[in-house]
mmCIF file of N, CA, C and O in Angstrom:
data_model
loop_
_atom_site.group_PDB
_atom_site.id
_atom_site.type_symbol
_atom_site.label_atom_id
_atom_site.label_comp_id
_atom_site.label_asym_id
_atom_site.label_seq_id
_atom_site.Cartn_x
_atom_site.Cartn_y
_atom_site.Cartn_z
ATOM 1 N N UNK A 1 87.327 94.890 146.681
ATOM 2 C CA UNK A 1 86.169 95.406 145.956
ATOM 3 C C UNK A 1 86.409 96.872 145.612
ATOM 4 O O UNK A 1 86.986 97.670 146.352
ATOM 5 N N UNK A 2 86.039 97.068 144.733
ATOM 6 C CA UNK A 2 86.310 98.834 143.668
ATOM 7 C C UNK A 2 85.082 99.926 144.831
ATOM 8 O O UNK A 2 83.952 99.707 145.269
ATOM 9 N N UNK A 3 86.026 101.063 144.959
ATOM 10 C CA UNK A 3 85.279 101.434 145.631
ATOM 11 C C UNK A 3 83.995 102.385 144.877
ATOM 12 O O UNK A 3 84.268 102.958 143.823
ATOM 13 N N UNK A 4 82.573 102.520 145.479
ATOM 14 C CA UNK A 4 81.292 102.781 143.959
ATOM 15 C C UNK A 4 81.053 104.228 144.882
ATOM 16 O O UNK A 4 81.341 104.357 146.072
ATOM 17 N N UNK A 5 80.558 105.077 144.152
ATOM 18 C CA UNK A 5 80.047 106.148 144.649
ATOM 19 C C UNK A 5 78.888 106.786 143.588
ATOM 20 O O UNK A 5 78.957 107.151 142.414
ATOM 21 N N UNK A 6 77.941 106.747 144.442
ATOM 22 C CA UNK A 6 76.289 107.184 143.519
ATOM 23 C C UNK A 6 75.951 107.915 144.199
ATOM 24 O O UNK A 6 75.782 107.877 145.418
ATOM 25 N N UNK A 7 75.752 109.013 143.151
ATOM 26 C CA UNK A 7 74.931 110.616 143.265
ATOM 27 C C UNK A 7 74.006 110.050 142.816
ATOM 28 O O UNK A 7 74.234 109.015 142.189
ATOM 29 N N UNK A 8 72.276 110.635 143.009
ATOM 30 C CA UNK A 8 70.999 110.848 142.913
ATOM 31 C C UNK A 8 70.877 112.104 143.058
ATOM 32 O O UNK A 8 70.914 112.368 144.260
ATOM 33 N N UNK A 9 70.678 113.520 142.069
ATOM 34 C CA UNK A 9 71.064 114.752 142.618
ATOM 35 C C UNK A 9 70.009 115.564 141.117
ATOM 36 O O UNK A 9 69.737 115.194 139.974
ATOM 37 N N UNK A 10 69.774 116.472 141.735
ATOM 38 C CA UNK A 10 69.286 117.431 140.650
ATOM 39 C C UNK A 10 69.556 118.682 140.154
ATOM 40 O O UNK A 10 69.026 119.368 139.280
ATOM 41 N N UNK A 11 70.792 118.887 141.129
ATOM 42 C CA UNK A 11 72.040 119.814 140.425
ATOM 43 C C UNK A 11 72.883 119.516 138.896
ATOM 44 O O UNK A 11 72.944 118.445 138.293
ATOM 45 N N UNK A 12 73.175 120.149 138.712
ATOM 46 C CA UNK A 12 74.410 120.082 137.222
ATOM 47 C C UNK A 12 75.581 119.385 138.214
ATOM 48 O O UNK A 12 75.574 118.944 139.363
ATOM 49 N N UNK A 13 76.487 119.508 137.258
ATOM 50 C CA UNK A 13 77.477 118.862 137.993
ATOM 51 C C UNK A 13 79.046 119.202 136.911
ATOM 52 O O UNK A 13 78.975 119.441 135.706
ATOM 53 N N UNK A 14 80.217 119.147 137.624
ATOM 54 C CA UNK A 14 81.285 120.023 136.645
ATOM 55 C C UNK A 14 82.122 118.181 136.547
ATOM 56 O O UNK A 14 82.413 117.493 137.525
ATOM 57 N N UNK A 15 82.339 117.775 134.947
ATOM 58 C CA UNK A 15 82.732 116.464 134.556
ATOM 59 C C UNK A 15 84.251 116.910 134.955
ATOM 60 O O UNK A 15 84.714 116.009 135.655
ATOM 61 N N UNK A 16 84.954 117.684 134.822
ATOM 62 C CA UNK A 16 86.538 117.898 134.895
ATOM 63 C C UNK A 16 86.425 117.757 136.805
ATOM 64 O O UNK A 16 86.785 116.654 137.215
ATOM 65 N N UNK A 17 86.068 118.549 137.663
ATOM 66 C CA UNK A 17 85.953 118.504 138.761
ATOM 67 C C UNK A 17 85.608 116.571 139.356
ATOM 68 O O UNK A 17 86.270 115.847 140.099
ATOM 69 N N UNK A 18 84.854 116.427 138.922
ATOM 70 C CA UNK A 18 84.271 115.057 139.112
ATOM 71 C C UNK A 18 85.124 113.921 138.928
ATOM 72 O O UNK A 18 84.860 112.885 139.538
ATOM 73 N N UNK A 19 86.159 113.986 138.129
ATOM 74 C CA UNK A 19 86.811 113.230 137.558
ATOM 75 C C UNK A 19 87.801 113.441 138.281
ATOM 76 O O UNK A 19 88.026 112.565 139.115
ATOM 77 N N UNK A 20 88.625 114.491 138.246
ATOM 78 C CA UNK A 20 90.216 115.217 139.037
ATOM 79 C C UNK A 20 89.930 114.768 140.613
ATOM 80 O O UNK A 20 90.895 114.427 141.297
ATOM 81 N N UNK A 21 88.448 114.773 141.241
ATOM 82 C CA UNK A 21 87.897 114.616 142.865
ATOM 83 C C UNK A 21 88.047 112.298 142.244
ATOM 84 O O UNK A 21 88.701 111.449 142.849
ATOM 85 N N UNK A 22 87.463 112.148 141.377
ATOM 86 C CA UNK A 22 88.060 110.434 141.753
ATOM 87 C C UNK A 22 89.347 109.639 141.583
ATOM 88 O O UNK A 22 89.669 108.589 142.138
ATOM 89 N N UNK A 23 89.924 110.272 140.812
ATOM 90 C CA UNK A 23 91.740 110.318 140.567
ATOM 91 C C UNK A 23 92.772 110.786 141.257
ATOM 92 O O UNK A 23 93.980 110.552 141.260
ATOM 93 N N UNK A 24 91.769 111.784 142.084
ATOM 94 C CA UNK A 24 93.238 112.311 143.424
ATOM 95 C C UNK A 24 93.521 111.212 144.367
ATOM 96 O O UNK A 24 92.747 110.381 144.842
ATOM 97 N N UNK A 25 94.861 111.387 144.553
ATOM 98 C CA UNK A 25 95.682 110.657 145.438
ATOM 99 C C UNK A 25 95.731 108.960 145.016
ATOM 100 O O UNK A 25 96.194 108.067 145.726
ATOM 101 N N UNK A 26 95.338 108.864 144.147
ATOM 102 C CA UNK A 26 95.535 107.489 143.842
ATOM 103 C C UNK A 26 96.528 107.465 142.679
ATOM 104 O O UNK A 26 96.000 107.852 141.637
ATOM 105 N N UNK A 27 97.835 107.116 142.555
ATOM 106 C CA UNK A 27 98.571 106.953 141.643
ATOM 107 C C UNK A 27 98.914 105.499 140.759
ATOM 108 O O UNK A 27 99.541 105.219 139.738
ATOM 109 N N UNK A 28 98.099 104.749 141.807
ATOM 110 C CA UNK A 28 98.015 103.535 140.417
ATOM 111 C C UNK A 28 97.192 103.694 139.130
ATOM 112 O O UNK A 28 97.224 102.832 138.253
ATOM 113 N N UNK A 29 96.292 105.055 139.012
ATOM 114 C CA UNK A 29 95.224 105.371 138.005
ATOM 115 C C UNK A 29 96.155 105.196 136.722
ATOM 116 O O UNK A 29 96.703 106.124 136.128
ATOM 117 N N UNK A 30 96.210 104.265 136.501
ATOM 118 C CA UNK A 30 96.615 104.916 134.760
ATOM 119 C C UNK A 30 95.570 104.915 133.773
ATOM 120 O O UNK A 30 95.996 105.004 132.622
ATOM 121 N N UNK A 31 94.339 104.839 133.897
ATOM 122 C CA UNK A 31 93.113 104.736 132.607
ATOM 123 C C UNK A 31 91.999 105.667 133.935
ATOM 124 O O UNK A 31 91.884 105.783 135.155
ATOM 125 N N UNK A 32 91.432 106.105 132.751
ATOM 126 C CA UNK A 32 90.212 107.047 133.519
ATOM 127 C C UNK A 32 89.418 106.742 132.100
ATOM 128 O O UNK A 32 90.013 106.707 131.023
ATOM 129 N N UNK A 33 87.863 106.505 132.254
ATOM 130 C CA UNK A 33 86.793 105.900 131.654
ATOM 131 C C UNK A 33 85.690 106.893 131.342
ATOM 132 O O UNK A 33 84.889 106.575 132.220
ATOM 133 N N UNK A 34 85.227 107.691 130.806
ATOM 134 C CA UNK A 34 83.899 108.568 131.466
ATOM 135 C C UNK A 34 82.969 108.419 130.021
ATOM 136 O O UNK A 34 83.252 108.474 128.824
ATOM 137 N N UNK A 35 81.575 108.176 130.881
ATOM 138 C CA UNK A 35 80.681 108.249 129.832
ATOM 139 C C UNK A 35 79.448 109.501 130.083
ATOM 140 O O UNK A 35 78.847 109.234 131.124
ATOM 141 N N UNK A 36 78.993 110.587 129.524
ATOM 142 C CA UNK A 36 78.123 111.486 129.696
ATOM 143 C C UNK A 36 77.059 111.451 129.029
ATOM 144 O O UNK A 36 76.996 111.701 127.825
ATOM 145 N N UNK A 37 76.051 111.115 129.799
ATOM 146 C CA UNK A 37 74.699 111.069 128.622
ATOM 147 C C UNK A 37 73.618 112.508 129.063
ATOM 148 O O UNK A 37 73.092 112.903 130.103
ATOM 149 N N UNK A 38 73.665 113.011 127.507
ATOM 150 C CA UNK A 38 72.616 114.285 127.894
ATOM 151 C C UNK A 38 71.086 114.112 127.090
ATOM 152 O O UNK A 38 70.584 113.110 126.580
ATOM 153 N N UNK A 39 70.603 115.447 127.195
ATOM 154 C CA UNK A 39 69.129 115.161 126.881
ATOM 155 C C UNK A 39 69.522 115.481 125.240
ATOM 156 O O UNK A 39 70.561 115.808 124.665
ATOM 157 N N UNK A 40 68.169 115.218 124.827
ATOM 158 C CA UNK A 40 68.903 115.510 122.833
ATOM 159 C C UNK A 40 67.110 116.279 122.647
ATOM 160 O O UNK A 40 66.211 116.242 123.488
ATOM 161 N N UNK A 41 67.091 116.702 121.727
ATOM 162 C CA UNK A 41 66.242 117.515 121.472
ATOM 163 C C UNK A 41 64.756 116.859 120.487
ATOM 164 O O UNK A 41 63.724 117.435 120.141
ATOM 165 N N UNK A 42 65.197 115.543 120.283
ATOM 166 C CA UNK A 42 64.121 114.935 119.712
ATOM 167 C C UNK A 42 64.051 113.408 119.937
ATOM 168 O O UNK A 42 65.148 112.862 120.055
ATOM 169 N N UNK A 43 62.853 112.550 120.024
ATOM 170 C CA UNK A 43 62.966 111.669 120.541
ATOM 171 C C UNK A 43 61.611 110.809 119.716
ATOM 172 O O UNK A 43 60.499 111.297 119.513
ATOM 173 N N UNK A 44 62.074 109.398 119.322
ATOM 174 C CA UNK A 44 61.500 109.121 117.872
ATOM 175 C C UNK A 44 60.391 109.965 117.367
ATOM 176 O O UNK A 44 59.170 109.815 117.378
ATOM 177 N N UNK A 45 61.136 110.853 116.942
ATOM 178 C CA UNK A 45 60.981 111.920 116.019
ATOM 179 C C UNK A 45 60.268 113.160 116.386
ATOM 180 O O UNK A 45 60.238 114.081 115.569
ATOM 181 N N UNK A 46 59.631 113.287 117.655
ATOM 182 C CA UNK A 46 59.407 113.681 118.294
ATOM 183 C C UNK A 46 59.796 115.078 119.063
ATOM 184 O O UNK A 46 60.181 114.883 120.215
ATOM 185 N N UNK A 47 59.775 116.201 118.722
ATOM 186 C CA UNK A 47 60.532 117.666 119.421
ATOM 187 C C UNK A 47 59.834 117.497 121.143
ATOM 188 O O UNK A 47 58.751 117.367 121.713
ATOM 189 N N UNK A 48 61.622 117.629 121.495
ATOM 190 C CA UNK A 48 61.815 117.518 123.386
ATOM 191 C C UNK A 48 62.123 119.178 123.453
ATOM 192 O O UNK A 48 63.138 119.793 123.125
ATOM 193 N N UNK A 49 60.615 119.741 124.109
ATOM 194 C CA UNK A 49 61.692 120.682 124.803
ATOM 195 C C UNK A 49 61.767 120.823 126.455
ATOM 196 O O UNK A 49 62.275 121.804 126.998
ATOM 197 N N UNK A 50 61.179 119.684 127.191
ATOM 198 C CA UNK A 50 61.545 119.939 128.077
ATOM 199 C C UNK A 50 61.332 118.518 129.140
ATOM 200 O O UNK A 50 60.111 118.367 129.176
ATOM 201 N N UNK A 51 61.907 117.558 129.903
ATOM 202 C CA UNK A 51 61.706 116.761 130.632
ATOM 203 C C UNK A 51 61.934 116.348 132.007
ATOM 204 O O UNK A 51 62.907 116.770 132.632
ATOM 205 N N UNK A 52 61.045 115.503 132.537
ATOM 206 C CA UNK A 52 61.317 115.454 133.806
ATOM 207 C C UNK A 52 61.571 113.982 134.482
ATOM 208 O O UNK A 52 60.635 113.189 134.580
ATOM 209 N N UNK A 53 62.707 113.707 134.877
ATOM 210 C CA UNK A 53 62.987 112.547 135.448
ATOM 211 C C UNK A 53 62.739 112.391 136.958
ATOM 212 O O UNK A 53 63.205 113.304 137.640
ATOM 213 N N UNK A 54 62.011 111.282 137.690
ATOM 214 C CA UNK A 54 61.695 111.250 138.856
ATOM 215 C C UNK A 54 62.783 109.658 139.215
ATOM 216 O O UNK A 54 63.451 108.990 138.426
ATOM 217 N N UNK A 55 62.615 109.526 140.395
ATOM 218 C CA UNK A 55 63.252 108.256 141.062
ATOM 219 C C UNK A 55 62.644 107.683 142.406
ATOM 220 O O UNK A 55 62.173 108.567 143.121
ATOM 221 N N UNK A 56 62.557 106.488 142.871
ATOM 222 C CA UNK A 56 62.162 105.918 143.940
ATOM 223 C C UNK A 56 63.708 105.991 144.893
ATOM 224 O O UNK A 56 64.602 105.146 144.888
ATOM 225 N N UNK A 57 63.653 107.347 145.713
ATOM 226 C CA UNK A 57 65.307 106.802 146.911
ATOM 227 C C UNK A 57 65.074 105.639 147.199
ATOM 228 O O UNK A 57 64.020 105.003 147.226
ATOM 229 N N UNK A 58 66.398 105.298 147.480
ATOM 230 C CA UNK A 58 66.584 103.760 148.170
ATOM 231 C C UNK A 58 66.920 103.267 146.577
ATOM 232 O O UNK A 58 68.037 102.981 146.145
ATOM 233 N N UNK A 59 65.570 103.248 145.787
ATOM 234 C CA UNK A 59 65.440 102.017 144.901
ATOM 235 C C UNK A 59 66.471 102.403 143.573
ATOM 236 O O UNK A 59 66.992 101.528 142.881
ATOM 237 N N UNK A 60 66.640 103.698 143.377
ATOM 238 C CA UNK A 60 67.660 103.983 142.148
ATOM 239 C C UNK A 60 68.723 103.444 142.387
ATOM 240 O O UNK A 60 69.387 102.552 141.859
ATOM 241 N N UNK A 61 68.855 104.331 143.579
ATOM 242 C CA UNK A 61 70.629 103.852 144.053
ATOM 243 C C UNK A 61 71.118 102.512 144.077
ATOM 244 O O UNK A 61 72.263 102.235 143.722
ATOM 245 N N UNK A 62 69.987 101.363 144.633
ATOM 246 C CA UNK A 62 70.247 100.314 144.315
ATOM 247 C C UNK A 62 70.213 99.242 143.194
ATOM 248 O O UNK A 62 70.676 98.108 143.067
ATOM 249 N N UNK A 63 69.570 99.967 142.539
ATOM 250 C CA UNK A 63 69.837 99.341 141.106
ATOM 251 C C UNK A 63 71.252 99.858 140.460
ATOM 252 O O UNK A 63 71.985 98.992 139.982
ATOM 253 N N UNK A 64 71.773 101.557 140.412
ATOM 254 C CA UNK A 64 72.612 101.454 139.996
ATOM 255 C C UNK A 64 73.685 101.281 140.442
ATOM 256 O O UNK A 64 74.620 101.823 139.853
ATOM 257 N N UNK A 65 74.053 100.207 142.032
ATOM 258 C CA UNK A 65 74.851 100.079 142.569
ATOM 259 C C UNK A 65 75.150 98.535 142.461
ATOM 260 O O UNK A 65 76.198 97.989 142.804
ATOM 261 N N UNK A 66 73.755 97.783 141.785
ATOM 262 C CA UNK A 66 74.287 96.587 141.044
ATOM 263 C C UNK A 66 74.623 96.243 140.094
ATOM 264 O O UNK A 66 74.927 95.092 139.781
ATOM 265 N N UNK A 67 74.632 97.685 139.124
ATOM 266 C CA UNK A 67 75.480 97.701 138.005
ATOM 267 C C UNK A 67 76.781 97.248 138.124
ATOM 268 O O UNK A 67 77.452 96.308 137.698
ATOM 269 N N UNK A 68 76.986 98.613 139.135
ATOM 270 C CA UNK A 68 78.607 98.909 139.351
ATOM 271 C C UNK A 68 79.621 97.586 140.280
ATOM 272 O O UNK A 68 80.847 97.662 140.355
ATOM 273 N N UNK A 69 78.943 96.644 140.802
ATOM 274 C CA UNK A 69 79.090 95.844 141.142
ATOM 275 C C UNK A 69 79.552 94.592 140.214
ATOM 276 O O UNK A 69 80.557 93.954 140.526
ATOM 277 N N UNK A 70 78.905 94.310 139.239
ATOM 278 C CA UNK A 70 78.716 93.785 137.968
ATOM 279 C C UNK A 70 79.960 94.116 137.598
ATOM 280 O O UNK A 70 80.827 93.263 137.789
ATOM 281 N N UNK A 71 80.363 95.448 136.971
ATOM 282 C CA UNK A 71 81.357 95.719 136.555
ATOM 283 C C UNK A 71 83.201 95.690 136.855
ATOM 284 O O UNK A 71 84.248 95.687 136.208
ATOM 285 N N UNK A 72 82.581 95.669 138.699
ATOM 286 C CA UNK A 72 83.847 95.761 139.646
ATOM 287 C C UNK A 72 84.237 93.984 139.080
ATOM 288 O O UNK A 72 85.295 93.500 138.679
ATOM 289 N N UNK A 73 82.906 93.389 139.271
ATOM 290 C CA UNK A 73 83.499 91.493 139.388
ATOM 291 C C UNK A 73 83.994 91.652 137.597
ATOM 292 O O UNK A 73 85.015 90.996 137.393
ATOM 293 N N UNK A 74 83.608 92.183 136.669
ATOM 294 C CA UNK A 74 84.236 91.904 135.363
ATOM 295 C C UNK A 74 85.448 92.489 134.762
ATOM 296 O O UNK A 74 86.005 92.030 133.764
ATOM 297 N N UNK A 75 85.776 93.392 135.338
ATOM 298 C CA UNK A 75 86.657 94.564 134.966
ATOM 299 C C UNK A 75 87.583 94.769 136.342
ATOM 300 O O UNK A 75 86.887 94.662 137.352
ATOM 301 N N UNK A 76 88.703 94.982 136.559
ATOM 302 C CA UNK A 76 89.680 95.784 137.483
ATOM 303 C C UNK A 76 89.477 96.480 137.911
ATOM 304 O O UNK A 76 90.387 97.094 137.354
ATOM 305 N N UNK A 77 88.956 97.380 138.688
ATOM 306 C CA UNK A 77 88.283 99.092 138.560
ATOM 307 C C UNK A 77 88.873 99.290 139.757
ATOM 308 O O UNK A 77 88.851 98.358 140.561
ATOM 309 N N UNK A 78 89.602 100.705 140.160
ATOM 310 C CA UNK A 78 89.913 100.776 141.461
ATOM 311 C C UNK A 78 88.778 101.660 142.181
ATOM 312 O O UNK A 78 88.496 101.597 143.377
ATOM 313 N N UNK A 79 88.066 102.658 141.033
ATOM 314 C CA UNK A 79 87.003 103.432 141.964
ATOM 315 C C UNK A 79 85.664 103.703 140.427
ATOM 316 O O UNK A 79 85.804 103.554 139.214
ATOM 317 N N UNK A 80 84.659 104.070 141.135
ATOM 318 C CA UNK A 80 83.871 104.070 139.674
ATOM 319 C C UNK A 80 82.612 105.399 140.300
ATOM 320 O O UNK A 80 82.526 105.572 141.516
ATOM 321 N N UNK A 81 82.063 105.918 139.698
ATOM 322 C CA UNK A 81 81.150 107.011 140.047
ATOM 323 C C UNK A 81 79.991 107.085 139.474
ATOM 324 O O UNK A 81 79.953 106.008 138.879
ATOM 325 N N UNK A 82 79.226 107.508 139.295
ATOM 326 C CA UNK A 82 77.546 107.404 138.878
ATOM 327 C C UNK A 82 77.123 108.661 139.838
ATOM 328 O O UNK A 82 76.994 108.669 141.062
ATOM 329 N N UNK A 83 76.880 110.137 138.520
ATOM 330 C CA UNK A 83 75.740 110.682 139.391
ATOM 331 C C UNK A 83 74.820 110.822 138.213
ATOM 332 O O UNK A 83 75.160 110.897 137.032
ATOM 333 N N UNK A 84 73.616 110.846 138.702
ATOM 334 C CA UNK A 84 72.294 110.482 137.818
ATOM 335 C C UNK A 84 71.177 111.565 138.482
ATOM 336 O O UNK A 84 70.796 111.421 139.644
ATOM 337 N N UNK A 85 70.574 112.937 137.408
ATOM 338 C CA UNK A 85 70.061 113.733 137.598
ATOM 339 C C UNK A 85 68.660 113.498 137.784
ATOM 340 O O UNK A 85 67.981 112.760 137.070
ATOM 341 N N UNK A 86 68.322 114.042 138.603
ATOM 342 C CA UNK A 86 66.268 114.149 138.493
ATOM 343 C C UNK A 86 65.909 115.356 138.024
ATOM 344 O O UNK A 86 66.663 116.215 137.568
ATOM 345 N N UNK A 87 64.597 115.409 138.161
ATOM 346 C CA UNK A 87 64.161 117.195 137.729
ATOM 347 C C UNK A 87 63.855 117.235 136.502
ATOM 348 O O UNK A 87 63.889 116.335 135.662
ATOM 349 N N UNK A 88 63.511 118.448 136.403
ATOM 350 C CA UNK A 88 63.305 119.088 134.614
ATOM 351 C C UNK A 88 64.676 119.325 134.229
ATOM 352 O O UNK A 88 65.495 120.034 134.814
ATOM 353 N N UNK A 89 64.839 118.599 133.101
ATOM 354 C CA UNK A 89 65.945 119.030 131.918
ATOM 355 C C UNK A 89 65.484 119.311 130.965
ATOM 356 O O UNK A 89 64.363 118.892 130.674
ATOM 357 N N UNK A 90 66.306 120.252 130.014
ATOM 358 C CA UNK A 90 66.121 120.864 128.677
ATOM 359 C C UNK A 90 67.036 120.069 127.970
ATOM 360 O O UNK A 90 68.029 119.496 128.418
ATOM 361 N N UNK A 91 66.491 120.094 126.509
ATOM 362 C CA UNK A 91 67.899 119.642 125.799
ATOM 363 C C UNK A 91 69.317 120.252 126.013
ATOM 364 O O UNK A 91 69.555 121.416 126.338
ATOM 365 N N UNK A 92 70.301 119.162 125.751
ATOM 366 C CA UNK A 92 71.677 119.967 126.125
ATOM 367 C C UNK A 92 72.162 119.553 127.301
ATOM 368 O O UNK A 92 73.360 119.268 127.309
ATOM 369 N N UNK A 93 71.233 119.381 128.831
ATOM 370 C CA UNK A 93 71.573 119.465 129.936
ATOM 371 C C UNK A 93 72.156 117.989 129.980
ATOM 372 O O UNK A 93 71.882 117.151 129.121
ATOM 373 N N UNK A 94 72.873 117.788 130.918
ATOM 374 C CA UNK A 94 73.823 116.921 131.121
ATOM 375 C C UNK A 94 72.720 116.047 132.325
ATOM 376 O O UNK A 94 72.156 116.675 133.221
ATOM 377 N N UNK A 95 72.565 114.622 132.155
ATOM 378 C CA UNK A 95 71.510 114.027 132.371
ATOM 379 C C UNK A 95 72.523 112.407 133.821
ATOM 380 O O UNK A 95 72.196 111.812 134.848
ATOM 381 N N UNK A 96 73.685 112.458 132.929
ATOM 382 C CA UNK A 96 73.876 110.657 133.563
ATOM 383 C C UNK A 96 75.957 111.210 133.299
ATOM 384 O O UNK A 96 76.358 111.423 132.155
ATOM 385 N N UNK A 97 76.676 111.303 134.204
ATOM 386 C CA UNK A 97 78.004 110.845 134.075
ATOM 387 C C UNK A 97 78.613 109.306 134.804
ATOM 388 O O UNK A 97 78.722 108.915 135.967
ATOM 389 N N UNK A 98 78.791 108.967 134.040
ATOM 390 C CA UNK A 98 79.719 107.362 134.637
ATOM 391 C C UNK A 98 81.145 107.200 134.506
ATOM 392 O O UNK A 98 81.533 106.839 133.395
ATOM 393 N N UNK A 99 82.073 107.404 135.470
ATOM 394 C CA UNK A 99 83.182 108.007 135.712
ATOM 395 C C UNK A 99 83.985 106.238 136.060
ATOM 396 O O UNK A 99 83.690 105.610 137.077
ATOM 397 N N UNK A 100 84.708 105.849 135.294
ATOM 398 C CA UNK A 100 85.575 104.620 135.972
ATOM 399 C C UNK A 100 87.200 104.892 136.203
ATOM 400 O O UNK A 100 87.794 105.321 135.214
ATOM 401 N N UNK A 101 88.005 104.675 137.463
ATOM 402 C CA UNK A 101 89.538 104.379 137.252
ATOM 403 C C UNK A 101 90.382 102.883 137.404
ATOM 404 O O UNK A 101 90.113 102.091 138.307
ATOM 405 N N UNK A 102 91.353 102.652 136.464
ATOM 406 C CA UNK A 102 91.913 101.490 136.485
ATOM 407 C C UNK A 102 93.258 101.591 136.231
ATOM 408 O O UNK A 102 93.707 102.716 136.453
ATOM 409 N N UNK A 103 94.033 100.787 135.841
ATOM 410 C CA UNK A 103 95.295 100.610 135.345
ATOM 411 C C UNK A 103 95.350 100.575 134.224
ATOM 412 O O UNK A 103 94.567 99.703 133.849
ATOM 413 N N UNK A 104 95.897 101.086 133.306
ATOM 414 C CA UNK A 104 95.946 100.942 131.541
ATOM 415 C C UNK A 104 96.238 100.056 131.383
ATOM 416 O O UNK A 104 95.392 99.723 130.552
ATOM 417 N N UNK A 105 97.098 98.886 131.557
ATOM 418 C CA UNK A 105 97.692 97.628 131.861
ATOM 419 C C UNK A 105 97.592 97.007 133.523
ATOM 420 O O UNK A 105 97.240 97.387 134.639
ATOM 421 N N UNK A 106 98.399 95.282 132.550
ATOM 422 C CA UNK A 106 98.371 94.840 134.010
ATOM 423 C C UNK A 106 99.426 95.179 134.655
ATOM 424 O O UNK A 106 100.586 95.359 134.283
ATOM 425 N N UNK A 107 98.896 95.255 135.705
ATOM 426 C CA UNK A 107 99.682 95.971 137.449
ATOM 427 C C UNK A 107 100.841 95.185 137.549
ATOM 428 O O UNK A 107 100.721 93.979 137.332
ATOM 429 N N UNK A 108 102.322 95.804 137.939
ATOM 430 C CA UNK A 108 102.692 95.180 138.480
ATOM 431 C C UNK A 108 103.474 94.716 139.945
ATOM 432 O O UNK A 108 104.418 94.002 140.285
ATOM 433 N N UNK A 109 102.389 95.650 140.608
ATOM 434 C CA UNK A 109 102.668 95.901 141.741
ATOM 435 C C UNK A 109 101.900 95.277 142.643
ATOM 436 O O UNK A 109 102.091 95.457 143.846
#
């Protein structure tokens, strides 16, 4: 099983750091995956200037840990990451990173 790691956090967070911390020491990585979702400044049609995301502990994490689960049974993945912000964000701010590593090909080891 791919190993999952979920942040619930209301800090920023550095995507190069995040990524270089799930790729160390593993040298079968040949593919690294990342998706970043931020806040945008309007929303059907709507001017955002400022929002606040809340979460139930326990209950986030476990929803987005049956994502990543989902994904481990469909996909190869050797490690996968999810940190997901709470708090007030402004547009711009960096909201959701989803970090996956795999093999670019099949393994043949």
């Amino acid at each position: 099983m791919a190993q999952a790691l979920i942040r619930v956090q209301e800090n920023d967070f550095d995507i190069s750091a995040e990524i270089a911390a799930l790729r160390k020491g593993d040298p079968r990585v040949g593919a690294v995956v990342a998706f970043l979702g931020t806040v945008r400044d309007l929303n059907d049609g709507s001017q955002v200037k400022e929002m606040s995301l809340e979460h139930y502990p326990g209950m986030t994490e476990k929803a987005l840990q049956e994502i990543l689960d989902q994904a481990a049974e469909r996909w190869d993945i050797y490690k996968s990451l999810v940190i997901h912000r709470v708090g007030p964000l402004l547009p711009e701010d960096q909201i959701v990173l989803v970090v996956v590593t795999s093999a670019d090909r099949k393994s043949t080891r």
